[in-house]
Protein backbone atom coordinates (compact mmCIF):
# COMPACT_ATOMS: atom_id res chain seq x y z
CA MET A 1 -35.14 -262.79 -37.66
CA ARG A 2 -31.80 -261.61 -36.89
CA ILE A 3 -31.29 -259.41 -33.77
CA PHE A 4 -27.98 -257.46 -33.48
CA PHE A 5 -26.57 -256.12 -30.36
CA LYS A 6 -23.21 -254.29 -30.55
CA THR A 7 -20.94 -252.56 -28.05
CA LEU A 8 -17.60 -251.42 -28.21
CA PHE A 9 -15.96 -254.74 -27.12
CA PHE A 10 -18.15 -257.49 -28.59
CA THR A 11 -20.98 -258.36 -31.07
CA VAL A 12 -23.91 -260.74 -30.22
CA LEU A 13 -25.89 -262.29 -33.08
CA PHE A 14 -28.72 -264.71 -32.95
CA VAL A 15 -28.91 -266.95 -36.13
CA SER A 16 -30.81 -269.82 -37.51
CA VAL A 17 -28.67 -272.53 -38.97
CA ALA A 18 -29.44 -274.93 -41.86
CA CYS A 19 -29.12 -278.68 -41.21
CA GLY A 20 -26.07 -280.74 -42.42
CA LYS A 21 -23.43 -278.16 -41.30
CA THR A 22 -20.70 -278.46 -39.01
CA LEU A 23 -19.87 -275.69 -36.63
CA LYS A 24 -16.67 -274.97 -38.82
CA ASP A 25 -18.79 -274.50 -41.95
CA PHE A 26 -21.18 -272.48 -40.05
CA MET A 27 -18.66 -270.11 -38.65
CA LYS A 28 -16.87 -269.74 -41.88
CA THR A 29 -20.20 -268.58 -43.70
CA TYR A 30 -21.04 -266.41 -40.55
CA VAL A 31 -17.60 -264.39 -40.79
CA GLU A 32 -17.70 -264.01 -44.51
CA LYS A 33 -21.19 -262.51 -44.30
CA GLN A 34 -20.74 -260.41 -41.15
CA TYR A 35 -17.15 -259.23 -41.71
CA PRO A 36 -16.90 -258.72 -45.61
CA GLU A 37 -13.59 -256.77 -44.85
CA TYR A 38 -11.93 -260.14 -44.08
CA LYS A 39 -10.97 -263.36 -45.86
CA VAL A 40 -11.31 -266.48 -43.71
CA LEU A 41 -8.15 -268.50 -43.89
CA ARG A 42 -8.92 -271.15 -41.22
CA VAL A 43 -11.58 -271.87 -38.49
CA SER A 44 -10.39 -273.62 -35.27
CA ALA A 45 -13.30 -275.17 -33.49
CA PRO A 46 -14.51 -278.50 -32.39
CA ASN A 47 -15.73 -280.86 -35.19
CA LEU A 48 -19.40 -280.60 -33.97
CA GLN A 49 -22.58 -280.99 -36.08
CA VAL A 50 -25.06 -278.33 -35.80
CA ASP A 51 -28.76 -279.35 -35.15
CA GLU A 52 -31.44 -278.75 -37.69
CA LYS A 53 -33.51 -275.48 -37.18
CA SER A 54 -31.31 -274.77 -34.18
CA LYS A 55 -30.68 -271.03 -33.18
CA PHE A 56 -27.16 -269.91 -32.04
CA LYS A 57 -26.00 -266.91 -30.26
CA VAL A 58 -22.65 -265.69 -31.48
CA SER A 59 -20.52 -263.35 -29.45
CA LEU A 60 -17.26 -261.67 -30.71
CA GLU A 61 -15.06 -261.75 -27.61
CA SER A 62 -12.01 -260.28 -29.07
CA SER A 63 -10.04 -259.48 -32.28
CA ASP A 64 -6.64 -258.59 -33.46
CA ARG A 65 -4.89 -258.26 -36.85
CA TYR A 66 -4.97 -262.04 -37.38
CA TYR A 67 -7.94 -263.39 -35.42
CA LEU A 68 -11.42 -263.10 -34.56
CA ARG A 69 -12.41 -264.95 -31.42
CA PHE A 70 -15.94 -266.00 -30.82
CA LYS A 71 -18.26 -267.88 -28.30
CA VAL A 72 -21.10 -269.76 -29.77
CA PHE A 73 -23.92 -270.54 -27.60
CA GLY A 74 -26.36 -273.32 -28.86
CA TYR A 75 -27.16 -276.92 -29.04
CA PHE A 76 -24.70 -279.32 -30.50
CA ASN A 77 -25.46 -283.09 -30.83
CA GLY A 78 -28.56 -282.55 -28.60
CA LYS A 79 -26.76 -280.83 -25.83
CA GLU A 80 -26.59 -277.04 -24.97
CA GLU A 81 -23.06 -275.78 -24.84
CA VAL A 82 -20.76 -272.82 -25.00
CA VAL A 83 -18.18 -273.30 -27.62
CA PRO A 84 -15.05 -271.24 -28.28
CA VAL A 85 -14.12 -270.60 -31.96
CA SER A 86 -11.07 -268.84 -33.28
CA VAL A 87 -11.14 -267.72 -36.81
CA ARG A 88 -7.85 -266.89 -38.63
CA VAL A 89 -8.49 -264.02 -41.06
CA VAL A 90 -6.46 -261.54 -43.22
CA LYS A 91 -7.84 -258.00 -43.98
CA LEU A 92 -8.83 -257.20 -47.39
CA LYS A 93 -7.97 -254.07 -49.20
CA ASN A 94 -8.95 -252.39 -52.52
CA VAL A 95 -5.96 -252.21 -54.95
CA VAL A 96 -5.80 -250.70 -58.49
CA VAL A 97 -5.15 -253.42 -61.18
CA ALA A 98 -4.77 -253.36 -64.90
CA ALA A 99 -8.10 -254.03 -66.69
CA LYS A 100 -6.02 -254.99 -69.76
CA ASP A 101 -2.47 -254.95 -70.91
CA ILE A 102 -0.83 -251.73 -70.55
CA LEU A 103 2.27 -250.99 -72.67
CA PRO A 104 5.39 -249.15 -71.80
CA GLY A 105 5.05 -245.51 -72.12
CA GLU A 106 1.34 -245.67 -72.61
CA LEU A 107 -0.76 -242.85 -71.03
CA ILE A 108 -3.04 -244.81 -68.44
CA THR A 109 -6.75 -243.76 -68.77
CA LYS A 110 -9.43 -244.90 -66.25
CA ASP A 111 -10.84 -247.64 -68.88
CA LEU A 112 -7.58 -249.34 -68.53
CA LEU A 113 -7.89 -249.75 -64.71
CA LYS A 114 -10.27 -251.36 -62.19
CA LEU A 115 -10.38 -252.14 -58.55
CA LYS A 116 -9.80 -255.60 -56.97
CA ARG A 117 -9.90 -256.69 -53.28
CA VAL A 118 -6.75 -258.45 -52.15
CA SER A 119 -5.03 -259.68 -48.93
CA GLU A 120 -3.36 -256.66 -47.19
CA PHE A 121 -0.09 -258.51 -47.52
CA LYS A 122 -0.40 -258.19 -51.28
CA ALA A 123 -1.29 -254.59 -51.18
CA GLY A 124 1.91 -252.99 -50.08
CA ASN A 125 3.24 -250.16 -52.49
CA ALA A 126 -0.12 -250.36 -54.42
CA PHE A 127 -2.61 -247.70 -55.22
CA SER A 128 -5.97 -247.77 -53.62
CA SER A 129 -7.74 -245.32 -55.95
CA ILE A 130 -8.26 -245.22 -59.86
CA ASN A 131 -7.87 -241.45 -59.72
CA GLU A 132 -4.23 -241.89 -58.28
CA VAL A 133 -3.18 -243.85 -61.43
CA SER A 134 -5.17 -242.24 -64.19
CA GLY A 135 -3.21 -239.64 -66.14
CA LYS A 136 0.18 -241.32 -65.32
CA ARG A 137 2.36 -243.14 -67.84
CA ALA A 138 3.39 -246.82 -67.63
CA LYS A 139 7.16 -247.33 -67.03
CA ARG A 140 7.03 -251.01 -68.04
CA LEU A 141 4.54 -253.38 -69.53
CA ILE A 142 1.75 -254.02 -67.04
CA LYS A 143 -0.20 -257.31 -67.73
CA SER A 144 -3.87 -257.61 -67.36
CA GLU A 145 -4.98 -258.34 -63.65
CA ARG A 146 -1.56 -257.28 -62.32
CA ILE A 147 -1.61 -255.04 -59.07
CA ILE A 148 -0.14 -251.60 -60.13
CA LYS A 149 2.63 -250.59 -57.88
CA PHE A 150 4.01 -247.09 -57.35
CA THR A 151 7.19 -248.18 -59.14
CA ASP A 152 5.34 -249.27 -62.30
CA VAL A 153 4.19 -245.52 -63.30
CA GLU A 154 5.47 -242.11 -63.60
CA PRO A 155 3.89 -238.76 -63.94
CA ASP A 156 3.02 -237.73 -67.69
CA TYR A 157 5.93 -235.33 -68.08
CA LYS A 158 5.74 -232.47 -70.34
CA VAL A 159 9.45 -231.30 -69.74
CA PHE A 160 12.43 -233.36 -69.26
CA LYS A 161 15.48 -232.69 -67.37
CA ASN A 162 18.44 -231.40 -69.41
CA THR A 163 16.40 -230.58 -72.48
CA PRO A 164 15.66 -227.21 -73.89
CA VAL A 165 12.44 -225.46 -73.17
CA LYS A 166 10.63 -222.47 -74.20
CA VAL A 167 10.34 -219.98 -71.25
CA VAL A 168 7.55 -217.36 -71.37
CA TYR A 169 7.53 -214.22 -69.41
CA GLU A 170 4.13 -212.43 -69.12
CA SER A 171 3.55 -208.97 -67.44
CA GLY A 172 0.43 -207.21 -68.42
CA ALA A 173 0.45 -206.67 -72.10
CA ILE A 174 4.16 -207.49 -72.30
CA ARG A 175 5.14 -211.08 -73.47
CA ILE A 176 8.60 -212.20 -73.88
CA GLU A 177 9.88 -215.75 -75.09
CA MET A 178 13.25 -217.14 -74.43
CA MET A 179 15.09 -220.43 -74.42
CA GLY A 180 16.10 -222.28 -71.24
CA LEU A 181 17.33 -225.62 -70.03
CA ALA A 182 15.10 -227.65 -67.74
CA LEU A 183 16.99 -228.80 -64.81
CA GLN A 184 14.05 -231.09 -63.71
CA ASN A 185 11.46 -233.21 -65.03
CA GLY A 186 8.03 -231.65 -64.84
CA ALA A 187 4.36 -232.52 -65.44
CA LEU A 188 1.60 -229.91 -66.11
CA GLY A 189 1.32 -227.53 -63.21
CA ASP A 190 4.84 -228.62 -61.66
CA ILE A 191 7.18 -225.75 -60.44
CA ILE A 192 10.72 -226.62 -61.71
CA GLU A 193 14.16 -224.88 -61.99
CA VAL A 194 15.23 -223.73 -65.44
CA LYS A 195 18.41 -222.47 -66.36
CA ASN A 196 18.27 -219.07 -68.44
CA ILE A 197 20.70 -220.00 -71.30
CA SER A 198 21.60 -216.27 -72.12
CA THR A 199 22.40 -215.38 -68.43
CA GLY A 200 23.18 -218.87 -66.95
CA LYS A 201 21.07 -217.92 -63.93
CA LYS A 202 18.39 -220.42 -62.43
CA ILE A 203 14.83 -219.39 -62.41
CA LEU A 204 11.59 -221.00 -61.03
CA CYS A 205 9.11 -221.87 -63.91
CA LYS A 206 5.61 -223.32 -63.99
CA VAL A 207 5.17 -226.30 -66.68
CA VAL A 208 2.23 -224.98 -69.03
CA GLY A 209 2.70 -227.37 -72.02
CA ASN A 210 5.02 -229.72 -73.98
CA GLY A 211 8.32 -228.03 -73.79
CA VAL A 212 6.95 -224.80 -72.51
CA VAL A 213 7.30 -223.12 -69.23
CA LYS A 214 6.01 -219.91 -67.68
CA PHE A 215 8.37 -217.65 -65.53
CA MET A 216 7.25 -217.27 -62.05
CA HIS A 217 7.66 -213.59 -60.95
C-alpha cells in the first residue's frame, strides 16, 4: 500500500520494490510514474542493487528546472542507508502536430491535428491547443507529425490588402453598396481600413464575407 505525505517543500513516498533492480532503475521508474509531466534524461545514483521485497522511503528534497533531488531511505546490499539521488529531467508540454500532411493554402480542420507531448525545448513558438490552429490556413507544406509553429499558418483571410471589396452601408431600412479598396488583410469579424474609391477617404469596416465588408458607423 502506498502512503503519500506532501508539504510545500518535499514529498515522501513509501514504496515496495521488485527484485532484480538497481537503484537507478527504480528511481527512473518512480519519477516516470509520480511526475508524468517530466521526461527522465539521466539518474545520478550509486550503482546499488535493491533488496527483494524491500520498502523504501523516497523524499523529494528540492527541485528546479533541470533536476529533481531525492533522498532514498532503505536497505541496500543488506544495510540500512540514506542515499542521495539526482534526476536530470526535462519538462514536457503539449503541442499541436499535423495528424497527416497539410498542403500549402489548405484550410486546417480539427481532423488534421492532434496533440503530442514533447520537451519544452522543442515547444518554442508552437501552439498548445487544437482550437488555436483549427480554421487557419497553411502557409507551407506541413508534414505529418511535424510540430506546427506560429509561422506555419495564417488566418483564413476573406479580404486581401490592395484588392477591391464591396462596402455595405446599412442604417435601418436603408442599404447602400459601393466599391472600396482594402488597405489590410482581414478574416471574418476583423475590423480593417478600407479606402472609399469615390471619395478617397479611409473608413473602418468589418469583414463579413469573401470580398465583402460592412461600414462601421
